[in-house]
Coordinates of C-alpha atoms in Angstrom, one line a residue:
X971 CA -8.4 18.4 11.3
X972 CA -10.1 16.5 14.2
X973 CA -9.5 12.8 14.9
X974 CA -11.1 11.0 11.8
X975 CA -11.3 7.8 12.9
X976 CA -14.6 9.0 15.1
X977 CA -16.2 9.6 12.1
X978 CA -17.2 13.0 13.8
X979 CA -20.3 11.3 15.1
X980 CA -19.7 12.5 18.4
X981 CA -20.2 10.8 22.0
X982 CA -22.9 8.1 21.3
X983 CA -21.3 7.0 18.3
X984 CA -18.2 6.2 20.8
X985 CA -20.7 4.4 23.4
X986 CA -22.3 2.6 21.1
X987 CA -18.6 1.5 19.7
X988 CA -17.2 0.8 23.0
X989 CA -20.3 -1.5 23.9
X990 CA -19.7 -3.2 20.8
X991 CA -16.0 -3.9 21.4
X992 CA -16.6 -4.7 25.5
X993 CA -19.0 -7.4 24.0
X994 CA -16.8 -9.0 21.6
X995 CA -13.7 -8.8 23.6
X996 CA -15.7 -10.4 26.1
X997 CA -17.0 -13.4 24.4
X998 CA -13.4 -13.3 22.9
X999 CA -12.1 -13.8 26.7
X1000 CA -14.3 -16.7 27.5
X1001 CA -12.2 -18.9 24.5
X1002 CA -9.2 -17.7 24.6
X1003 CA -8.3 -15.2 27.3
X1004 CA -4.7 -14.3 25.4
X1005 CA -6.3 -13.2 22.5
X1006 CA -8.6 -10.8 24.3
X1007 CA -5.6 -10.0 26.3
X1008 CA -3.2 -9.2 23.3
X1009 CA -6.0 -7.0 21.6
X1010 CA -6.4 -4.6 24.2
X1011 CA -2.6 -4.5 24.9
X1012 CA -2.2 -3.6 21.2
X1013 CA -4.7 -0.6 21.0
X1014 CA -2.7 0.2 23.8
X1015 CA 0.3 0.1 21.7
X1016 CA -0.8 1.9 19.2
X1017 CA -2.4 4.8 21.3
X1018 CA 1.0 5.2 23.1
X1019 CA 3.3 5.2 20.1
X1020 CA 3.9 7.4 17.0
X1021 CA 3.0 5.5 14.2
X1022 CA 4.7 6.8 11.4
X1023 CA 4.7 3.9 8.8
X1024 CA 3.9 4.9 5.7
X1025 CA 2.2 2.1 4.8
X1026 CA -0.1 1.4 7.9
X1027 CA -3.2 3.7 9.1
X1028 CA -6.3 3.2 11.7
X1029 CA -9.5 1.9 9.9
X1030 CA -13.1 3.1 11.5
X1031 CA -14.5 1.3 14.4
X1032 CA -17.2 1.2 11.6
X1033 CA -14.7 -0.9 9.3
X1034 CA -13.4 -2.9 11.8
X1035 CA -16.5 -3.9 12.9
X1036 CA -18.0 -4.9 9.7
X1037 CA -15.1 -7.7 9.6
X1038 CA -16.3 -9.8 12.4
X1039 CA -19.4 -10.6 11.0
X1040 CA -20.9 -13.8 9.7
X1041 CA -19.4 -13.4 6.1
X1042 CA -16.4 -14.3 7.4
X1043 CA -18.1 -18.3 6.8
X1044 CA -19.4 -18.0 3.6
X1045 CA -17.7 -19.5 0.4
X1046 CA -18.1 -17.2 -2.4
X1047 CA -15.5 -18.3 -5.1
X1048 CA -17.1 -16.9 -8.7
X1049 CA -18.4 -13.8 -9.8
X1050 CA -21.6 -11.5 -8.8
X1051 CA -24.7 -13.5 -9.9
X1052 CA -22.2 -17.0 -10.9
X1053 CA -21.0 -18.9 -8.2
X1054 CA -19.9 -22.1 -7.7
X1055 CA -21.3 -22.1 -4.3
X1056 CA -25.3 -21.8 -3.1
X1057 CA -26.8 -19.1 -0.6
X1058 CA -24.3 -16.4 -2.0
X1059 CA -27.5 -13.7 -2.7
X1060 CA -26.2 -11.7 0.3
X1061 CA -22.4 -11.6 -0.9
X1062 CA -23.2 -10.7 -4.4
X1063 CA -24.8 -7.9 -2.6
X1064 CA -21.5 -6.5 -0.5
X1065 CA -19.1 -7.7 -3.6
X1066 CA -21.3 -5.2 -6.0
X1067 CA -21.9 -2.2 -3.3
X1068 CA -17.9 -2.6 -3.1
X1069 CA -17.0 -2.3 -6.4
X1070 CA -19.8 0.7 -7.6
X1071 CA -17.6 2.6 -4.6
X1072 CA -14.5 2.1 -6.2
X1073 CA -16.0 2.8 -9.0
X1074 CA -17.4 6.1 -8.1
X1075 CA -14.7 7.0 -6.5
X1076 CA -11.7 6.7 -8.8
X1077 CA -13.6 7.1 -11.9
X1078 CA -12.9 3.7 -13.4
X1079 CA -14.8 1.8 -15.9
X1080 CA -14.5 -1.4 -13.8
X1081 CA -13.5 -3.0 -10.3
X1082 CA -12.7 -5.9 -8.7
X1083 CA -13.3 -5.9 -5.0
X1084 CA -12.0 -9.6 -4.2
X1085 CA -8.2 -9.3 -4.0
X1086 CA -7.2 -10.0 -0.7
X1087 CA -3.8 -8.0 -0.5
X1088 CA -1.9 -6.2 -2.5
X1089 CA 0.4 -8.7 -4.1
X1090 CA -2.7 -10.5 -4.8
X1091 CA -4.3 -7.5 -7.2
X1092 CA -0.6 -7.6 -8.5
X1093 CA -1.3 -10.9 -9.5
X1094 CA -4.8 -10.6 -10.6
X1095 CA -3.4 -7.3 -13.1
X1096 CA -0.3 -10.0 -14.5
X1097 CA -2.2 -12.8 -15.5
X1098 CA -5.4 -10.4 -16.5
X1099 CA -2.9 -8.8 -19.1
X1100 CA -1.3 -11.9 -20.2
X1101 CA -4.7 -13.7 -20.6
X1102 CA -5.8 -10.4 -22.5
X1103 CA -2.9 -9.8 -24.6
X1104 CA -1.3 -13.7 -25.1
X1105 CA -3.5 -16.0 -24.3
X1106 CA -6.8 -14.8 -25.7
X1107 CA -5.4 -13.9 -29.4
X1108 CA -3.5 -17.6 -29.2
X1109 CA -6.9 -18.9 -28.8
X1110 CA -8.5 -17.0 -31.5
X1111 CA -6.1 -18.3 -34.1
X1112 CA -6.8 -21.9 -33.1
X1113 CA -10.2 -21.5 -33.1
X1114 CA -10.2 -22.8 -29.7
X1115 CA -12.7 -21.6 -26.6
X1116 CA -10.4 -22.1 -24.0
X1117 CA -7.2 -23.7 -23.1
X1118 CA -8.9 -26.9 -22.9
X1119 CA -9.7 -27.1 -26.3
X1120 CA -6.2 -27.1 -27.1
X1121 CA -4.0 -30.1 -28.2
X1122 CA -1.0 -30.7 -25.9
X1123 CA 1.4 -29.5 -28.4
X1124 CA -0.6 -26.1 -28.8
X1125 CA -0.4 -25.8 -24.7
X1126 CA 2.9 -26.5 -24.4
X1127 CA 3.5 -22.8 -26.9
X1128 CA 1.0 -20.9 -25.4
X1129 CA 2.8 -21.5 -21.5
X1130 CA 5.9 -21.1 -23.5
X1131 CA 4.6 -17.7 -24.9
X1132 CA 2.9 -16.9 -21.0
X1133 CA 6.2 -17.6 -19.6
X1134 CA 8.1 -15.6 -21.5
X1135 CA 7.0 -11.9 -21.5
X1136 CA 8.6 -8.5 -20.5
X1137 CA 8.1 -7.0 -17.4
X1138 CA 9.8 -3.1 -16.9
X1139 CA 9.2 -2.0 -13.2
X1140 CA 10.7 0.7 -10.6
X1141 CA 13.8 -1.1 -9.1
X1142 CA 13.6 -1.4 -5.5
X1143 CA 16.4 0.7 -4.4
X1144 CA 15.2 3.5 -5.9
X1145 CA 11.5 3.4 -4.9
X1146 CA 9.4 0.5 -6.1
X1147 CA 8.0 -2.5 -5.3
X1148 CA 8.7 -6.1 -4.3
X1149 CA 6.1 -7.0 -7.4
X1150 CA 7.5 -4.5 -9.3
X1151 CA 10.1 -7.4 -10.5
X1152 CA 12.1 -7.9 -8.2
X1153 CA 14.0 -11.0 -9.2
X1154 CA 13.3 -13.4 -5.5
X1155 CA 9.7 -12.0 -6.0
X1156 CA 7.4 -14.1 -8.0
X1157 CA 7.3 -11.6 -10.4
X1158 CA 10.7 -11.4 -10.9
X1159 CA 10.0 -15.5 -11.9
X1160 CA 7.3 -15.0 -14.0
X1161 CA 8.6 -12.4 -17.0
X1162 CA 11.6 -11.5 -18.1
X1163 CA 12.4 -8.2 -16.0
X1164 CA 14.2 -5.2 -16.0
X1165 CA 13.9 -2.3 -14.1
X1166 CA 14.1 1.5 -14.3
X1167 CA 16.0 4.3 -12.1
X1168 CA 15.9 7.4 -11.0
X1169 CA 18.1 10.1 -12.1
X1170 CA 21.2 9.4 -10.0
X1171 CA 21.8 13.0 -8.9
X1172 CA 18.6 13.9 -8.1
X1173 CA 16.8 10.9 -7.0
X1174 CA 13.6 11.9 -9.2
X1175 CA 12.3 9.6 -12.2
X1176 CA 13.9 10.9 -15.7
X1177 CA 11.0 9.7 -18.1
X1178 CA 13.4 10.4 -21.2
X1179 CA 15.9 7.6 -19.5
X1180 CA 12.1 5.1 -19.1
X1181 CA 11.3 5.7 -22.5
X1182 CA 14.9 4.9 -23.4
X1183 CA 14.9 1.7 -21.7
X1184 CA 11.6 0.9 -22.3
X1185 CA 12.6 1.2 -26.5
X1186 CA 15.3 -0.8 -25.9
X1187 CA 13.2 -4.1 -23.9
X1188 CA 10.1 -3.3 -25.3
X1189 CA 8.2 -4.7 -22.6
X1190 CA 4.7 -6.3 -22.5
X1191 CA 4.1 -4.6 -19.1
X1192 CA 5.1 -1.6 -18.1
X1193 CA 4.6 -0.8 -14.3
X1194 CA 4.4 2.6 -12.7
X1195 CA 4.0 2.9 -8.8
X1196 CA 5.5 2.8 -6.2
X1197 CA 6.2 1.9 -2.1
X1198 CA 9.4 4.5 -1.3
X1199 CA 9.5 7.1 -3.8
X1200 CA 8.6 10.4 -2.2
X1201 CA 7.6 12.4 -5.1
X1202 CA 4.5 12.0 -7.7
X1203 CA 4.4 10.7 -10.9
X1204 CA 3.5 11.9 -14.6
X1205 CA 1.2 9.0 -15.6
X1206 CA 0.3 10.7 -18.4
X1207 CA 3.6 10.7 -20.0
X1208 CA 4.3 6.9 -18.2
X1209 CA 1.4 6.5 -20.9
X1210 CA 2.6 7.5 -23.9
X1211 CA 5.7 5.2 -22.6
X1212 CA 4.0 2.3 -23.1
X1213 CA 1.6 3.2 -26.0
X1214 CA 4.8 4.2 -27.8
X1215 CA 6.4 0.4 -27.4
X1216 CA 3.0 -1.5 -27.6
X1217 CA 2.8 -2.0 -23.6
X1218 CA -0.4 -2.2 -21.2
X1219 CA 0.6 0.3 -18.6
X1220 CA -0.3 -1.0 -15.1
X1221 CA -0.3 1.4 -12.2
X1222 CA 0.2 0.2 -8.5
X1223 CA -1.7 2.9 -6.6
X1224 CA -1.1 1.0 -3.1
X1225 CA 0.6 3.4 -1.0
X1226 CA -1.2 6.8 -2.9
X1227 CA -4.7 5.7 -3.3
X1228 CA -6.1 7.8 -0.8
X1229 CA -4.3 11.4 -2.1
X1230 CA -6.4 10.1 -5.5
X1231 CA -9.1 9.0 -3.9
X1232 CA -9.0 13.1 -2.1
X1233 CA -8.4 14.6 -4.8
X1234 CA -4.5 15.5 -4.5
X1235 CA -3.6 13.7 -7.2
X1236 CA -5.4 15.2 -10.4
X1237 CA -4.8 15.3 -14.1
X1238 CA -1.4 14.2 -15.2
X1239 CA -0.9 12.6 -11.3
X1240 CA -3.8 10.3 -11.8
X1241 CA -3.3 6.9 -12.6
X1242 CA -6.5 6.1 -13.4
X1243 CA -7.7 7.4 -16.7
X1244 CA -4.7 6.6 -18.2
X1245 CA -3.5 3.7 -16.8
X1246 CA -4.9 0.4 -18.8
X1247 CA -4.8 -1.6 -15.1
X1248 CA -5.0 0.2 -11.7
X1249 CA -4.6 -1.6 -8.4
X1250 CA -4.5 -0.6 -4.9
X1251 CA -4.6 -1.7 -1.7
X1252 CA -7.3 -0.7 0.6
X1253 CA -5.8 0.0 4.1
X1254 CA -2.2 2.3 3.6
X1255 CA -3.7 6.3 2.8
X1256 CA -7.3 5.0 1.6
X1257 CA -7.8 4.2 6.0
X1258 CA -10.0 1.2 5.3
X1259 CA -9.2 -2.9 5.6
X1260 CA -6.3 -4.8 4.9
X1261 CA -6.9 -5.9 1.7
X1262 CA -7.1 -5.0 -2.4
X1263 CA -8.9 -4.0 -4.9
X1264 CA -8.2 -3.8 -9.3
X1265 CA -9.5 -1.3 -11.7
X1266 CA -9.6 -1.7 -15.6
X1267 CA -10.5 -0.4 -18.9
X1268 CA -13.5 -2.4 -20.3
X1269 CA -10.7 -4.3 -22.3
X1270 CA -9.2 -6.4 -19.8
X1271 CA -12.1 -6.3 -17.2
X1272 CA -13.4 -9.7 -18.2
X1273 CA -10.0 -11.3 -17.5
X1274 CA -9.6 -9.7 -14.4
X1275 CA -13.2 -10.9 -13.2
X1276 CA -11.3 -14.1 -13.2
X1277 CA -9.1 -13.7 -10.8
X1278 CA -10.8 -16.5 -8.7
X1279 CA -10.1 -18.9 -9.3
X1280 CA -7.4 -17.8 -11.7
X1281 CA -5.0 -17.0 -9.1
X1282 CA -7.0 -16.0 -6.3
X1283 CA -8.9 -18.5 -3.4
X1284 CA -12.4 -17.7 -1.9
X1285 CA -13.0 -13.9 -1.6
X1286 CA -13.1 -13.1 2.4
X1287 CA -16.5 -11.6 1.9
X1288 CA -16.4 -10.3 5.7
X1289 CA -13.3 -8.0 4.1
X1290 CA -15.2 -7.2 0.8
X1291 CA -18.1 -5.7 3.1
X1292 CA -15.8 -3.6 5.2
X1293 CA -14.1 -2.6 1.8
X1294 CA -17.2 -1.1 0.8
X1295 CA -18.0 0.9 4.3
X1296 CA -14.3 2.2 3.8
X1297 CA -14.7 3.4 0.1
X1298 CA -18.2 4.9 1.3
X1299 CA -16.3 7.1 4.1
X1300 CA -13.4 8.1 1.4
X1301 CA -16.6 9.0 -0.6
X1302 CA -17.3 11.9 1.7
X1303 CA -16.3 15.5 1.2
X1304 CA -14.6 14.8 4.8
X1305 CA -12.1 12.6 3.2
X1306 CA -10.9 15.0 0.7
X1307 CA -9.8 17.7 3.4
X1308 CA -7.9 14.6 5.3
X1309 CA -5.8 13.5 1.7
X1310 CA -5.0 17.3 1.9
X1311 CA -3.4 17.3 5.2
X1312 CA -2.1 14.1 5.0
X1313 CA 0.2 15.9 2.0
X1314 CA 0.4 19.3 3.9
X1315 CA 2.0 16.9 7.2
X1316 CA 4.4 14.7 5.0
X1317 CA 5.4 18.7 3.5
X1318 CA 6.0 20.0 6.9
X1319 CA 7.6 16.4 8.5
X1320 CA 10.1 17.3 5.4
X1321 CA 11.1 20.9 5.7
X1322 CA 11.5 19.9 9.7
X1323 CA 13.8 17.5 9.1
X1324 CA 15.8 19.9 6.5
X1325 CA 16.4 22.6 8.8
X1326 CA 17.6 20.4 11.5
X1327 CA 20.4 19.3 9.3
X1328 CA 19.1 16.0 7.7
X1329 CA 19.2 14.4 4.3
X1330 CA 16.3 13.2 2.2
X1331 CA 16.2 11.3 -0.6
X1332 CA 15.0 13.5 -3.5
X1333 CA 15.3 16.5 -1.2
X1334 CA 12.0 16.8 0.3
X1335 CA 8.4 15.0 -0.9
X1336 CA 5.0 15.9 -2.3
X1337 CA 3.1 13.0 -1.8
X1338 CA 3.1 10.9 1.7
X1339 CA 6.6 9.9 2.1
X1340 CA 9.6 11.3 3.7
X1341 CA 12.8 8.8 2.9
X1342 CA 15.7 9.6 5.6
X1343 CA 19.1 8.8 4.8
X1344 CA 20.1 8.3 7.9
X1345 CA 24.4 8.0 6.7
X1346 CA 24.9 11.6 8.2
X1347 CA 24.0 9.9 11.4
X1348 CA 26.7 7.2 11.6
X1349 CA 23.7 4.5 11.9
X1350 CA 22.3 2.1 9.6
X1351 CA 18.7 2.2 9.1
X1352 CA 18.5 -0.9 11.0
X1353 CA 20.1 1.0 13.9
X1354 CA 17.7 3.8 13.5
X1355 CA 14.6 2.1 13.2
X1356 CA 15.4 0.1 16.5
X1357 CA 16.4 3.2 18.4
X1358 CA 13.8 5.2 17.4
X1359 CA 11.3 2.3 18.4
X1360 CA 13.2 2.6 22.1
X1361 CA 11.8 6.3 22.4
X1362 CA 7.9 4.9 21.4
X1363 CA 8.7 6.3 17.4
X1364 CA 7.5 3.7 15.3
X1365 CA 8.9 3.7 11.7
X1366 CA 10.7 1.0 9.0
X1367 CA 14.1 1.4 7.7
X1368 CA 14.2 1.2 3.7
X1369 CA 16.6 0.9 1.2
X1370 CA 17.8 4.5 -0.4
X1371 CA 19.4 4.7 -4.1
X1372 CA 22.8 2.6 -4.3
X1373 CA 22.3 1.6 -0.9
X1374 CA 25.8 0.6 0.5
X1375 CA 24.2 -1.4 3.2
X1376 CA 21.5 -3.4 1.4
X1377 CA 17.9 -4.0 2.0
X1378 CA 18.4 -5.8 5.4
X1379 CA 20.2 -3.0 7.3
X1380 CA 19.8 -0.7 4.7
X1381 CA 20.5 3.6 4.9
X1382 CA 17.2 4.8 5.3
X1383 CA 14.0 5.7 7.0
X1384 CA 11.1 5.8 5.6
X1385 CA 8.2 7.4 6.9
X1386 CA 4.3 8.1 6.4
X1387 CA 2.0 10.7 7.1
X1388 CA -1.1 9.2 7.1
X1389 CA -2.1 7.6 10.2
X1390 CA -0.8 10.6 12.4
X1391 CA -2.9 12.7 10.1
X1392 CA -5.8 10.5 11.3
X1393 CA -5.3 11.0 14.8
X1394 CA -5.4 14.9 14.1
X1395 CA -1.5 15.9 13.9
X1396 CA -0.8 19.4 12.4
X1397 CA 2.0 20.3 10.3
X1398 CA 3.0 22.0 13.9
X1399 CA 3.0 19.0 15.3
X1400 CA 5.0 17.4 12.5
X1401 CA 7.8 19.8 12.8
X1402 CA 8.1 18.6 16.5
X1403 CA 8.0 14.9 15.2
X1404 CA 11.0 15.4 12.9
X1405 CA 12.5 17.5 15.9
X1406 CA 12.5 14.0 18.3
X1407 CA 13.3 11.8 15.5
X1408 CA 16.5 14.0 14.9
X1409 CA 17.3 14.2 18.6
X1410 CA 16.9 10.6 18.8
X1411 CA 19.6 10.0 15.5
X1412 CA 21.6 12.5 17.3
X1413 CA 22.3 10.5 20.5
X1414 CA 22.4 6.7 19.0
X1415 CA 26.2 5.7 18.3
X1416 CA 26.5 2.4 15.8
X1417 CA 28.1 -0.1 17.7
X1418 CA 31.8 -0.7 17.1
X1419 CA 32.6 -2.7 13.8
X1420 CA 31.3 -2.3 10.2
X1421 CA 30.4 -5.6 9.1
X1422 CA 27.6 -9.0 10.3
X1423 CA 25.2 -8.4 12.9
X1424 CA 27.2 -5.0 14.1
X1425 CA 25.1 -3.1 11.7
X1426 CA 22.2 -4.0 13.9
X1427 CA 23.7 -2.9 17.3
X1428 CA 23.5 0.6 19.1
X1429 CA 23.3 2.8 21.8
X1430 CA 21.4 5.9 23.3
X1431 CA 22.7 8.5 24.9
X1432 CA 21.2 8.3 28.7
X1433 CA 18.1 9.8 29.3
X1434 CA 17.5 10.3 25.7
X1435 CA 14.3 7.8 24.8
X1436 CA 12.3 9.0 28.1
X1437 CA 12.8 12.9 27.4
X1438 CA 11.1 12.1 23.4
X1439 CA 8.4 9.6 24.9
X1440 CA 7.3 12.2 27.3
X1441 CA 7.8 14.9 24.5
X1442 CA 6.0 12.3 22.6
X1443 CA 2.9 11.7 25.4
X1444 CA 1.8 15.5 24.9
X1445 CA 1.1 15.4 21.8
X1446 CA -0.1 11.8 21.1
X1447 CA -2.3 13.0 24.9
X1448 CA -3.6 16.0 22.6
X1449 CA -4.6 13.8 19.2
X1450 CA -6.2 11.1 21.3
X1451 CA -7.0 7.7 19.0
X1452 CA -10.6 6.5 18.9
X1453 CA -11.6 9.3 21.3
X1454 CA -14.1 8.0 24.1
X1455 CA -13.3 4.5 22.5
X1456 CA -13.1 2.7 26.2
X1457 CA -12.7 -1.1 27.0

């Protein structure tokens, strides 16, 4: 595919995009010359480098513009049409386009637009499910409203009964999420955790050994999803998981939402029809702003609609608006064809690093994600990351199964497809990526000493970081970002 991030508009889409982003950078300059300063310098950055983060992509000038906008200074806390704030007519407005896209195009029954990360739609989906399955059947038997109708001593056992629920999530090592339960995240304070595996020999996810544990917990929550796992999911059977212990399955889409939004991930490998809470962020694969969205059944929409203030502050409506021109450009058949090579690259960054010798958790991917154990290399992933970083390969290191070194230096590497895939990259062009990363690995020796802040030093071979930036140049020359984007 082309660069994306034009929008294939052509050449007075990118005059009319480079005026736009002269004029703000120069209004930008006459406050703070720094800030204008540190902007260019950073699309610099990121046209000189290989971003291969899996969990970072280039937005539109179309989204990006749409965040510097007016909304940005509007209160908006509430729902569409009920707000505790005046003048919000216009904000209703971008918070409903947003959600009938995310609607549309995920097929849910419901969405909720305001989230503004990740974590935060995490959030939103706990205390949506607890409100829905604890706290709304506690009122019901009381005859109370709402928790203020309650009597001190009913309170006090219904923040008991909140505080006290079962939470069975991915374990980190192994592929999932900080929010996932991970015991110093907050929700690994708010329920009662335990976490599932993968099948030790194979790194893949044994459902039979879910179900098992999932029996033996019983869980309120059961969470599917993940942010290192390189391989899909069966959310159907994740389903009959939960329905099978009583559980609300909730699905963190995050780093895959764009292979569902395209169309990759169908049947079985969507999470949305089965799951009974979706969320997602809207940056990572789905190439729009930094930010989140949640999808529901009609069952726990109405708790989820109170996410602010539940748990959530004022939505950033300047976000919610560029939310909806991203969700409008994944609704295009364009998009579909990108979530296709964005697999096709990840597929071909694999098989390149395979016959070059290296090791990959699971043995290969078929989603976005190639995980490098990078132990056959006599680095840690901390090493790694920093020396690839030297030759202009940009990349985080990430802990692998039964990581030895731990999740600060960690084993692995994990890397992304998508943003590449923006630029244009081929699965050609991938095969020479995995060929300079190895190279790199190849040359960088782990300082001497095997314990403290060793595991962070290294060094490269001579020569070695300018032959793969100039390598590097060619191709980055030949996928230009933001083509005819000039400041």
């Amino acid at each position: 595919m082309t660069a994306q991030v034009s929008t294939g508009l052509g050449a007075e889409y990118a005059d009319t995009a480079s005026a736009a982003y002269r004029s703000a950078l120069e209004v930008i300059e006459q406050v703070e010359p720094r800030i204008a300063a540190a902007t260019r310098k950073e699309l610099a950055d990121q046209r000189d480098s290989l971003k291969l983060i899996a969990s970072e992509n280039y937005a539109s000038p179309a989204v990006l513009l749409t965040m510097g906008t007016w909304f940005s200074d509007k209160y908006a806390e509430g729902t569409i049409g009920h707000r505790f704030y005046a003048a919000c007519q216009n904000v209703d407005t971008v918070e409903a386009l947003a959600a009938e896209h995310a609607r549309e195009l995920f097929g849910a029954p419901y969405a909720y637009a305001q989230p503004h990360s990740g974590i935060d739609a995490n959030l939103v989906a706990f205390w949506a499910i607890l409100a829905t399955r604890i706290e709304a059947p506690e009122l019901a038997t009381l005859g109370a409203k709402n928790v203020n109708d309650l009597s001190e001593a009913d309170w006090e056992k219904l923040r008991a009964k909140l505080g006290n629920q079962r939470l069975l999530g991915m374990s980190l090592d192994t592929g999932g999420h900080l929010t996932h339960g991970f015991r110093p995240n907050i929700s690994g304070k708010m329920f009662y955790q335990r976490s599932y595996g993968t099948d030790p020999t194979t790194g893949i996810i044994d459902y039979d050994a879910v179900a098992a544990a999932a029996r033996e917990f019983k869980p309120l929550i059961l969470v599917a999803g993940y942010s290192a796992y390189p391989r899909r999911v069966n959310f159907a059977k994740m389903r009959e998981i939960a329905d099978e212990v009583g559980a609300t399955l909730m699905v963190d889409m995050a780093h895959f939402a764009g292979l569902v939004a395209g169309k990759v991930f169908t049947g079985d490998e969507d999470p949305v029809p089965h799951a009974h809470v979706t969320t997602t962020t809207t940056h990572k694969s789905l190439r729009g702003p930094r930010g989140g969205l949640v999808l529901a059944t009609e069952e726990y929409s109405a708790a989820v609609d109170k996410g602010c203030p539940m748990v959530l502050g004022g939505p950033l409506s300047h976000v919610m608006a560029a939310k909806a021109v991203a969700l409008a450009e994944a609704r295009q058949p364009a998009f579909r064809d990108y979530a296709q090579n964005i697999a096709d690259n990840a597929k071909a960054l694999a098989e390149g690093f395979l016959k070059r010798g290296a090791t990959l958790v699971t043995g290969g991917t078929d989603n976005h994600i190639v995980l490098l154990d990078v132990q056959s290399f006599g680095v840690t992933g901390r090493q790694a990351e920093s020396a690839l970083l030297d030759a202009g390969v940009v990349t985080n290191r990430n802990s692998i199964p039964n990581d030895p070194n731990g999740a600060w230096y960690s084993s692995g590497i994990r890397f992304g497809t998508p943003a590449l895939t923006t630029r244009g990259f081929t699965a050609a062009d991938f095969d020479k990526v995995a060929e300079l990363v190895v190279e790199v690995l190849k040359n960088t020796s782990a300082a001497a000493g095997t314990a403290g802040p060793s595991k962070a030093k290294y060094t490269i071979a001579d020569g070695v970081a300018d032959r793969v930036k100039a390598a590097s140049a060619e191709l980055l020359a030949a996928n230009p970002l933001y083509p005819g984007l000039t400041l």
